[in-house]
Amino acid sequence: MDIFSTEEQDRIVQAISVAEAKTSGEIRLVIDKKLKTTSAMDAAVSYFEELEMHKTGLRNGVLIYMAIDDHEFAIIGDRGLDTKVEANFWDETKELMISFFRRSDIVQGLIEGIHDVGEQLQKYFPRGVDDVNELPNDIHFGTN
């Protein structure tokens, strides 16, 4: 999918690596061209399952989903995080990202969002000495 240049993809993947260096949490980014369900949240839930993000040891994975053409996105966390935070936990992260999206800076919006997710995860799941990367840091591009 030709949504991001190679350099932009590298910057995003680097942001995931840097964010995960602070936490035992796992961050995945999924990009679709168009929504394949009725909402970005439904798509995020579907991809969370498909990518087996629920199989991390501490159940502390976070998925950022975006449908580029539909201008929709969602952030969801696994049960390990959801049991520790309030329902609107990701609202500030979403607002930060939207501030970049409104300026048509999708890549920087994603990078800032990923950075913020890493900061939030660090508060509840700091990186341990024996931490291993349980999920790939690459961008998962959907099929549409």
Short mmCIF file of N, CA and C in Angstrom, two decimals:
data_model
loop_
_atom_site.label_atom_id
_atom_site.label_comp_id
_atom_site.label_asym_id
_atom_site.label_seq_id
_atom_site.Cartn_x
_atom_site.Cartn_y
_atom_site.Cartn_z
N MET A 1 0.86 -1.18 0.00
CA MET A 1 0.00 0.00 0.00
C MET A 1 0.90 1.24 0.00
N ASP A 2 0.73 2.11 -0.95
CA ASP A 2 1.59 3.28 -1.10
C ASP A 2 1.03 4.50 -0.38
N ILE A 3 0.85 4.39 0.91
CA ILE A 3 0.32 5.51 1.68
C ILE A 3 1.45 6.37 2.22
N PHE A 4 2.51 5.73 2.69
CA PHE A 4 3.66 6.43 3.24
C PHE A 4 4.89 6.09 2.43
N SER A 5 5.79 7.05 2.32
CA SER A 5 7.08 6.78 1.67
C SER A 5 7.89 5.86 2.58
N THR A 6 8.97 5.31 2.05
CA THR A 6 9.85 4.46 2.84
C THR A 6 10.41 5.23 4.02
N GLU A 7 10.80 6.48 3.79
CA GLU A 7 11.34 7.31 4.87
C GLU A 7 10.29 7.55 5.96
N GLU A 8 9.05 7.80 5.56
CA GLU A 8 7.98 8.02 6.54
C GLU A 8 7.71 6.73 7.33
N GLN A 9 7.70 5.61 6.64
CA GLN A 9 7.50 4.33 7.34
C GLN A 9 8.63 4.09 8.34
N ASP A 10 9.85 4.39 7.93
CA ASP A 10 10.99 4.22 8.84
C ASP A 10 10.85 5.10 10.08
N ARG A 11 10.40 6.34 9.89
CA ARG A 11 10.21 7.24 11.03
C ARG A 11 9.14 6.71 11.99
N ILE A 12 8.06 6.17 11.44
CA ILE A 12 6.98 5.63 12.27
C ILE A 12 7.44 4.40 13.04
N VAL A 13 8.12 3.49 12.34
CA VAL A 13 8.62 2.27 12.99
C VAL A 13 9.64 2.63 14.07
N GLN A 14 10.49 3.62 13.79
CA GLN A 14 11.45 4.09 14.80
C GLN A 14 10.72 4.63 16.02
N ALA A 15 9.64 5.36 15.82
CA ALA A 15 8.84 5.89 16.93
C ALA A 15 8.28 4.76 17.79
N ILE A 16 7.85 3.68 17.15
CA ILE A 16 7.34 2.53 17.91
C ILE A 16 8.46 1.93 18.75
N SER A 17 9.63 1.76 18.16
CA SER A 17 10.78 1.19 18.88
C SER A 17 11.17 2.06 20.07
N VAL A 18 11.22 3.36 19.87
CA VAL A 18 11.59 4.29 20.95
C VAL A 18 10.53 4.25 22.06
N ALA A 19 9.26 4.26 21.69
CA ALA A 19 8.18 4.23 22.68
C ALA A 19 8.22 2.93 23.48
N GLU A 20 8.46 1.82 22.81
CA GLU A 20 8.49 0.53 23.49
C GLU A 20 9.73 0.35 24.35
N ALA A 21 10.77 1.14 24.13
CA ALA A 21 11.98 1.05 24.94
C ALA A 21 11.74 1.51 26.37
N LYS A 22 10.63 2.22 26.60
CA LYS A 22 10.30 2.75 27.93
C LYS A 22 9.35 1.85 28.72
N THR A 23 8.80 0.83 28.06
CA THR A 23 7.70 0.08 28.67
C THR A 23 7.76 -1.39 28.28
N SER A 24 7.11 -2.22 29.07
CA SER A 24 6.95 -3.62 28.69
C SER A 24 5.74 -3.77 27.76
N GLY A 25 5.01 -2.68 27.57
CA GLY A 25 3.84 -2.70 26.69
C GLY A 25 4.24 -2.84 25.23
N GLU A 26 3.28 -3.25 24.42
CA GLU A 26 3.49 -3.45 22.99
C GLU A 26 2.56 -2.52 22.22
N ILE A 27 3.09 -1.89 21.18
CA ILE A 27 2.32 -0.94 20.37
C ILE A 27 2.30 -1.43 18.93
N ARG A 28 1.11 -1.48 18.35
CA ARG A 28 0.97 -1.83 16.93
C ARG A 28 0.20 -0.72 16.23
N LEU A 29 0.56 -0.47 14.98
CA LEU A 29 -0.14 0.49 14.14
C LEU A 29 -0.69 -0.26 12.94
N VAL A 30 -1.99 -0.08 12.71
CA VAL A 30 -2.65 -0.70 11.56
C VAL A 30 -3.23 0.41 10.69
N ILE A 31 -2.93 0.33 9.40
CA ILE A 31 -3.41 1.32 8.44
C ILE A 31 -4.25 0.64 7.37
N ASP A 32 -5.46 1.11 7.20
CA ASP A 32 -6.32 0.72 6.08
C ASP A 32 -6.53 1.94 5.21
N LYS A 33 -6.81 1.71 3.95
CA LYS A 33 -7.17 2.82 3.08
C LYS A 33 -8.60 3.27 3.42
N LYS A 34 -9.49 2.29 3.54
CA LYS A 34 -10.90 2.58 3.87
C LYS A 34 -11.35 1.68 5.01
N LEU A 35 -12.35 2.13 5.74
CA LEU A 35 -12.93 1.30 6.79
C LEU A 35 -13.51 0.04 6.18
N LYS A 36 -13.26 -1.08 6.83
CA LYS A 36 -13.86 -2.31 6.34
C LYS A 36 -14.98 -2.79 7.27
N THR A 37 -15.28 -1.99 8.27
CA THR A 37 -16.38 -2.25 9.19
C THR A 37 -17.17 -0.96 9.35
N THR A 38 -18.10 -0.96 10.27
CA THR A 38 -18.94 0.23 10.46
C THR A 38 -18.24 1.35 11.22
N SER A 39 -17.18 1.02 11.96
CA SER A 39 -16.48 2.06 12.71
C SER A 39 -15.00 1.73 12.86
N ALA A 40 -14.22 2.75 13.15
CA ALA A 40 -12.79 2.55 13.38
C ALA A 40 -12.58 1.68 14.62
N MET A 41 -13.42 1.84 15.62
CA MET A 41 -13.28 1.03 16.84
C MET A 41 -13.54 -0.44 16.53
N ASP A 42 -14.57 -0.74 15.72
CA ASP A 42 -14.83 -2.13 15.34
C ASP A 42 -13.64 -2.71 14.58
N ALA A 43 -13.07 -1.93 13.67
CA ALA A 43 -11.91 -2.39 12.91
C ALA A 43 -10.73 -2.64 13.84
N ALA A 44 -10.52 -1.73 14.80
CA ALA A 44 -9.41 -1.88 15.75
C ALA A 44 -9.56 -3.17 16.55
N VAL A 45 -10.77 -3.43 17.02
CA VAL A 45 -11.03 -4.65 17.79
C VAL A 45 -10.75 -5.89 16.94
N SER A 46 -11.18 -5.86 15.69
CA SER A 46 -10.96 -6.98 14.77
C SER A 46 -9.47 -7.22 14.54
N TYR A 47 -8.73 -6.16 14.27
CA TYR A 47 -7.29 -6.29 14.05
C TYR A 47 -6.56 -6.71 15.33
N PHE A 48 -7.02 -6.25 16.47
CA PHE A 48 -6.40 -6.61 17.74
C PHE A 48 -6.40 -8.14 17.88
N GLU A 49 -7.54 -8.73 17.55
CA GLU A 49 -7.69 -10.18 17.61
C GLU A 49 -6.85 -10.86 16.51
N GLU A 50 -6.97 -10.36 15.28
CA GLU A 50 -6.26 -10.94 14.14
C GLU A 50 -4.75 -10.95 14.35
N LEU A 51 -4.22 -9.88 14.93
CA LEU A 51 -2.77 -9.77 15.16
C LEU A 51 -2.33 -10.41 16.47
N GLU A 52 -3.27 -11.06 17.14
CA GLU A 52 -3.02 -11.79 18.40
C GLU A 52 -2.37 -10.92 19.47
N MET A 53 -2.84 -9.69 19.54
CA MET A 53 -2.28 -8.77 20.53
C MET A 53 -2.68 -9.13 21.95
N HIS A 54 -3.70 -9.93 22.09
CA HIS A 54 -4.16 -10.37 23.41
C HIS A 54 -3.25 -11.46 24.00
N LYS A 55 -2.24 -11.85 23.26
CA LYS A 55 -1.36 -12.93 23.73
C LYS A 55 -0.08 -12.43 24.39
N THR A 56 0.01 -11.14 24.69
CA THR A 56 1.19 -10.65 25.39
C THR A 56 1.10 -11.10 26.85
N GLY A 57 2.25 -11.27 27.47
CA GLY A 57 2.30 -11.78 28.84
C GLY A 57 1.50 -10.97 29.84
N LEU A 58 1.59 -9.65 29.77
CA LEU A 58 0.91 -8.78 30.74
C LEU A 58 -0.39 -8.21 30.19
N ARG A 59 -0.79 -8.65 29.00
CA ARG A 59 -2.02 -8.14 28.36
C ARG A 59 -1.99 -6.61 28.29
N ASN A 60 -0.84 -6.08 27.83
CA ASN A 60 -0.63 -4.64 27.82
C ASN A 60 -0.32 -4.10 26.42
N GLY A 61 -0.95 -4.69 25.43
CA GLY A 61 -0.78 -4.20 24.07
C GLY A 61 -1.73 -3.05 23.77
N VAL A 62 -1.29 -2.15 22.90
CA VAL A 62 -2.12 -1.02 22.46
C VAL A 62 -2.08 -0.99 20.94
N LEU A 63 -3.25 -0.86 20.33
CA LEU A 63 -3.34 -0.80 18.89
C LEU A 63 -3.89 0.56 18.47
N ILE A 64 -3.18 1.19 17.53
CA ILE A 64 -3.67 2.42 16.90
C ILE A 64 -4.11 2.03 15.50
N TYR A 65 -5.36 2.29 15.20
CA TYR A 65 -5.93 1.94 13.89
C TYR A 65 -6.30 3.22 13.16
N MET A 66 -6.01 3.25 11.85
CA MET A 66 -6.40 4.41 11.05
C MET A 66 -6.88 3.98 9.67
N ALA A 67 -8.03 4.51 9.26
CA ALA A 67 -8.53 4.37 7.89
C ALA A 67 -8.28 5.72 7.23
N ILE A 68 -7.26 5.78 6.40
CA ILE A 68 -6.76 7.03 5.83
C ILE A 68 -7.84 7.78 5.04
N ASP A 69 -8.45 7.14 4.05
CA ASP A 69 -9.42 7.83 3.18
C ASP A 69 -10.68 8.27 3.92
N ASP A 70 -11.03 7.53 4.97
CA ASP A 70 -12.25 7.86 5.73
C ASP A 70 -12.00 8.83 6.88
N HIS A 71 -10.73 9.16 7.11
CA HIS A 71 -10.35 10.09 8.19
C HIS A 71 -10.89 9.62 9.54
N GLU A 72 -10.73 8.33 9.80
CA GLU A 72 -11.20 7.73 11.06
C GLU A 72 -10.02 7.01 11.71
N PHE A 73 -9.98 7.06 13.05
CA PHE A 73 -8.97 6.30 13.76
C PHE A 73 -9.46 5.95 15.15
N ALA A 74 -8.81 4.97 15.76
CA ALA A 74 -9.17 4.52 17.10
C ALA A 74 -7.92 4.02 17.81
N ILE A 75 -7.95 4.08 19.12
CA ILE A 75 -6.87 3.53 19.95
C ILE A 75 -7.52 2.60 20.96
N ILE A 76 -7.02 1.37 21.04
CA ILE A 76 -7.54 0.45 22.05
C ILE A 76 -6.39 -0.23 22.79
N GLY A 77 -6.63 -0.52 24.05
CA GLY A 77 -5.66 -1.23 24.86
C GLY A 77 -6.23 -2.56 25.32
N ASP A 78 -5.35 -3.45 25.69
CA ASP A 78 -5.75 -4.77 26.15
C ASP A 78 -6.23 -4.71 27.60
N ARG A 79 -6.73 -5.82 28.06
CA ARG A 79 -7.34 -5.93 29.39
C ARG A 79 -6.40 -5.52 30.52
N GLY A 80 -5.11 -5.83 30.40
CA GLY A 80 -4.16 -5.48 31.45
C GLY A 80 -4.11 -3.99 31.72
N LEU A 81 -4.24 -3.19 30.68
CA LEU A 81 -4.25 -1.74 30.82
C LEU A 81 -5.64 -1.22 31.17
N ASP A 82 -6.64 -1.76 30.50
CA ASP A 82 -8.02 -1.30 30.71
C ASP A 82 -8.50 -1.46 32.15
N THR A 83 -7.97 -2.45 32.87
CA THR A 83 -8.36 -2.63 34.27
C THR A 83 -7.75 -1.56 35.17
N LYS A 84 -6.76 -0.82 34.68
CA LYS A 84 -6.06 0.18 35.50
C LYS A 84 -6.43 1.62 35.18
N VAL A 85 -7.14 1.84 34.07
CA VAL A 85 -7.40 3.22 33.64
C VAL A 85 -8.90 3.43 33.37
N GLU A 86 -9.30 4.71 33.30
CA GLU A 86 -10.69 5.05 33.04
C GLU A 86 -11.02 4.88 31.55
N ALA A 87 -12.29 4.84 31.24
CA ALA A 87 -12.77 4.56 29.88
C ALA A 87 -12.26 5.56 28.84
N ASN A 88 -12.12 6.82 29.22
CA ASN A 88 -11.70 7.85 28.26
C ASN A 88 -10.18 8.09 28.30
N PHE A 89 -9.44 7.09 28.70
CA PHE A 89 -8.00 7.19 28.92
C PHE A 89 -7.24 7.73 27.70
N TRP A 90 -7.64 7.36 26.49
CA TRP A 90 -6.90 7.74 25.30
C TRP A 90 -7.36 9.05 24.68
N ASP A 91 -8.30 9.75 25.29
CA ASP A 91 -8.83 10.98 24.71
C ASP A 91 -7.76 12.05 24.47
N GLU A 92 -6.87 12.24 25.43
CA GLU A 92 -5.81 13.26 25.26
C GLU A 92 -4.86 12.87 24.13
N THR A 93 -4.55 11.60 24.03
CA THR A 93 -3.68 11.13 22.94
C THR A 93 -4.36 11.38 21.61
N LYS A 94 -5.65 11.08 21.53
CA LYS A 94 -6.40 11.30 20.29
C LYS A 94 -6.41 12.78 19.92
N GLU A 95 -6.62 13.66 20.89
CA GLU A 95 -6.64 15.10 20.62
C GLU A 95 -5.28 15.59 20.11
N LEU A 96 -4.21 15.07 20.70
CA LEU A 96 -2.87 15.40 20.24
C LEU A 96 -2.71 15.01 18.78
N MET A 97 -3.11 13.81 18.45
CA MET A 97 -2.99 13.32 17.07
C MET A 97 -3.85 14.16 16.11
N ILE A 98 -5.07 14.46 16.52
CA ILE A 98 -5.98 15.25 15.68
C ILE A 98 -5.39 16.62 15.37
N SER A 99 -4.66 17.20 16.34
CA SER A 99 -4.07 18.52 16.09
C SER A 99 -3.10 18.49 14.91
N PHE A 100 -2.44 17.37 14.70
CA PHE A 100 -1.55 17.22 13.53
C PHE A 100 -2.33 16.84 12.28
N PHE A 101 -3.33 15.98 12.45
CA PHE A 101 -4.14 15.56 11.30
C PHE A 101 -4.85 16.75 10.67
N ARG A 102 -5.29 17.70 11.49
CA ARG A 102 -5.97 18.90 10.96
C ARG A 102 -5.04 19.74 10.09
N ARG A 103 -3.74 19.61 10.33
CA ARG A 103 -2.75 20.33 9.52
C ARG A 103 -2.24 19.46 8.37
N SER A 104 -2.94 18.35 8.13
CA SER A 104 -2.58 17.38 7.08
C SER A 104 -1.21 16.75 7.31
N ASP A 105 -0.79 16.67 8.55
CA ASP A 105 0.49 16.04 8.88
C ASP A 105 0.21 14.69 9.55
N ILE A 106 -0.25 13.74 8.73
CA ILE A 106 -0.64 12.42 9.23
C ILE A 106 0.53 11.71 9.90
N VAL A 107 1.67 11.73 9.24
CA VAL A 107 2.83 11.00 9.76
C VAL A 107 3.25 11.52 11.13
N GLN A 108 3.36 12.84 11.27
CA GLN A 108 3.78 13.39 12.56
C GLN A 108 2.70 13.15 13.61
N GLY A 109 1.44 13.19 13.22
CA GLY A 109 0.35 12.88 14.14
C GLY A 109 0.46 11.46 14.68
N LEU A 110 0.77 10.52 13.80
CA LEU A 110 0.95 9.13 14.23
C LEU A 110 2.17 9.00 15.15
N ILE A 111 3.26 9.66 14.78
CA ILE A 111 4.48 9.60 15.60
C ILE A 111 4.23 10.18 16.98
N GLU A 112 3.58 11.33 17.05
CA GLU A 112 3.28 11.95 18.35
C GLU A 112 2.35 11.07 19.17
N GLY A 113 1.35 10.46 18.50
CA GLY A 113 0.44 9.55 19.19
C GLY A 113 1.16 8.34 19.74
N ILE A 114 2.04 7.76 18.95
CA ILE A 114 2.83 6.60 19.38
C ILE A 114 3.71 6.98 20.57
N HIS A 115 4.35 8.14 20.49
CA HIS A 115 5.18 8.62 21.60
C HIS A 115 4.34 8.75 22.87
N ASP A 116 3.16 9.35 22.75
CA ASP A 116 2.30 9.54 23.91
C ASP A 116 1.81 8.20 24.48
N VAL A 117 1.48 7.26 23.61
CA VAL A 117 1.07 5.93 24.07
C VAL A 117 2.22 5.30 24.88
N GLY A 118 3.45 5.43 24.40
CA GLY A 118 4.60 4.91 25.12
C GLY A 118 4.75 5.53 26.50
N GLU A 119 4.55 6.86 26.56
CA GLU A 119 4.63 7.56 27.85
C GLU A 119 3.54 7.07 28.82
N GLN A 120 2.33 6.88 28.31
CA GLN A 120 1.23 6.41 29.14
C GLN A 120 1.48 4.97 29.62
N LEU A 121 1.95 4.12 28.71
CA LEU A 121 2.22 2.74 29.08
C LEU A 121 3.32 2.65 30.14
N GLN A 122 4.31 3.53 30.02
CA GLN A 122 5.44 3.51 30.96
C GLN A 122 4.95 3.71 32.40
N LYS A 123 3.92 4.51 32.59
CA LYS A 123 3.40 4.77 33.94
C LYS A 123 2.86 3.51 34.60
N TYR A 124 2.26 2.64 33.80
CA TYR A 124 1.61 1.44 34.35
C TYR A 124 2.43 0.17 34.12
N PHE A 125 3.25 0.18 33.09
CA PHE A 125 4.05 -0.98 32.74
C PHE A 125 5.47 -0.56 32.37
N PRO A 126 6.27 -0.14 33.37
CA PRO A 126 7.65 0.25 33.05
C PRO A 126 8.43 -0.94 32.49
N ARG A 127 9.41 -0.62 31.69
CA ARG A 127 10.23 -1.67 31.07
C ARG A 127 11.03 -2.37 32.15
N GLY A 128 11.05 -3.68 32.12
CA GLY A 128 11.84 -4.48 33.05
C GLY A 128 13.15 -4.89 32.41
N VAL A 129 14.10 -5.31 33.23
CA VAL A 129 15.41 -5.72 32.70
C VAL A 129 15.30 -6.93 31.77
N ASP A 130 14.33 -7.76 32.03
CA ASP A 130 14.18 -8.98 31.23
C ASP A 130 13.10 -8.82 30.14
N ASP A 131 12.73 -7.59 29.82
CA ASP A 131 11.66 -7.35 28.84
C ASP A 131 12.07 -7.82 27.45
N VAL A 132 11.14 -8.48 26.77
CA VAL A 132 11.36 -8.90 25.39
C VAL A 132 10.28 -8.29 24.51
N ASN A 133 10.64 -8.04 23.26
CA ASN A 133 9.67 -7.51 22.31
C ASN A 133 8.77 -8.65 21.86
N GLU A 134 7.51 -8.62 22.26
CA GLU A 134 6.60 -9.73 22.00
C GLU A 134 5.88 -9.63 20.66
N LEU A 135 5.82 -8.42 20.08
CA LEU A 135 5.11 -8.23 18.82
C LEU A 135 5.97 -7.40 17.87
N PRO A 136 5.79 -7.59 16.56
CA PRO A 136 6.59 -6.80 15.60
C PRO A 136 6.31 -5.30 15.72
N ASN A 137 7.32 -4.50 15.40
CA ASN A 137 7.18 -3.04 15.46
C ASN A 137 6.81 -2.43 14.11
N ASP A 138 6.62 -3.27 13.11
CA ASP A 138 6.32 -2.76 11.78
C ASP A 138 4.89 -2.23 11.69
N ILE A 139 4.60 -1.54 10.61
CA ILE A 139 3.25 -1.06 10.34
C ILE A 139 2.50 -2.20 9.66
N HIS A 140 1.32 -2.50 10.13
CA HIS A 140 0.49 -3.52 9.49
C HIS A 140 -0.47 -2.80 8.54
N PHE A 141 -0.32 -3.08 7.26
CA PHE A 141 -1.21 -2.48 6.28
C PHE A 141 -2.33 -3.47 5.97
N GLY A 142 -3.58 -2.98 6.05
CA GLY A 142 -4.73 -3.82 5.75
C GLY A 142 -4.78 -4.17 4.28
N THR A 143 -5.80 -4.92 3.93
CA THR A 143 -5.90 -5.43 2.57
C THR A 143 -6.60 -4.50 1.60
N ASN A 144 -7.22 -3.43 2.10
CA ASN A 144 -7.96 -2.56 1.17
C ASN A 144 -7.24 -1.24 0.90
#
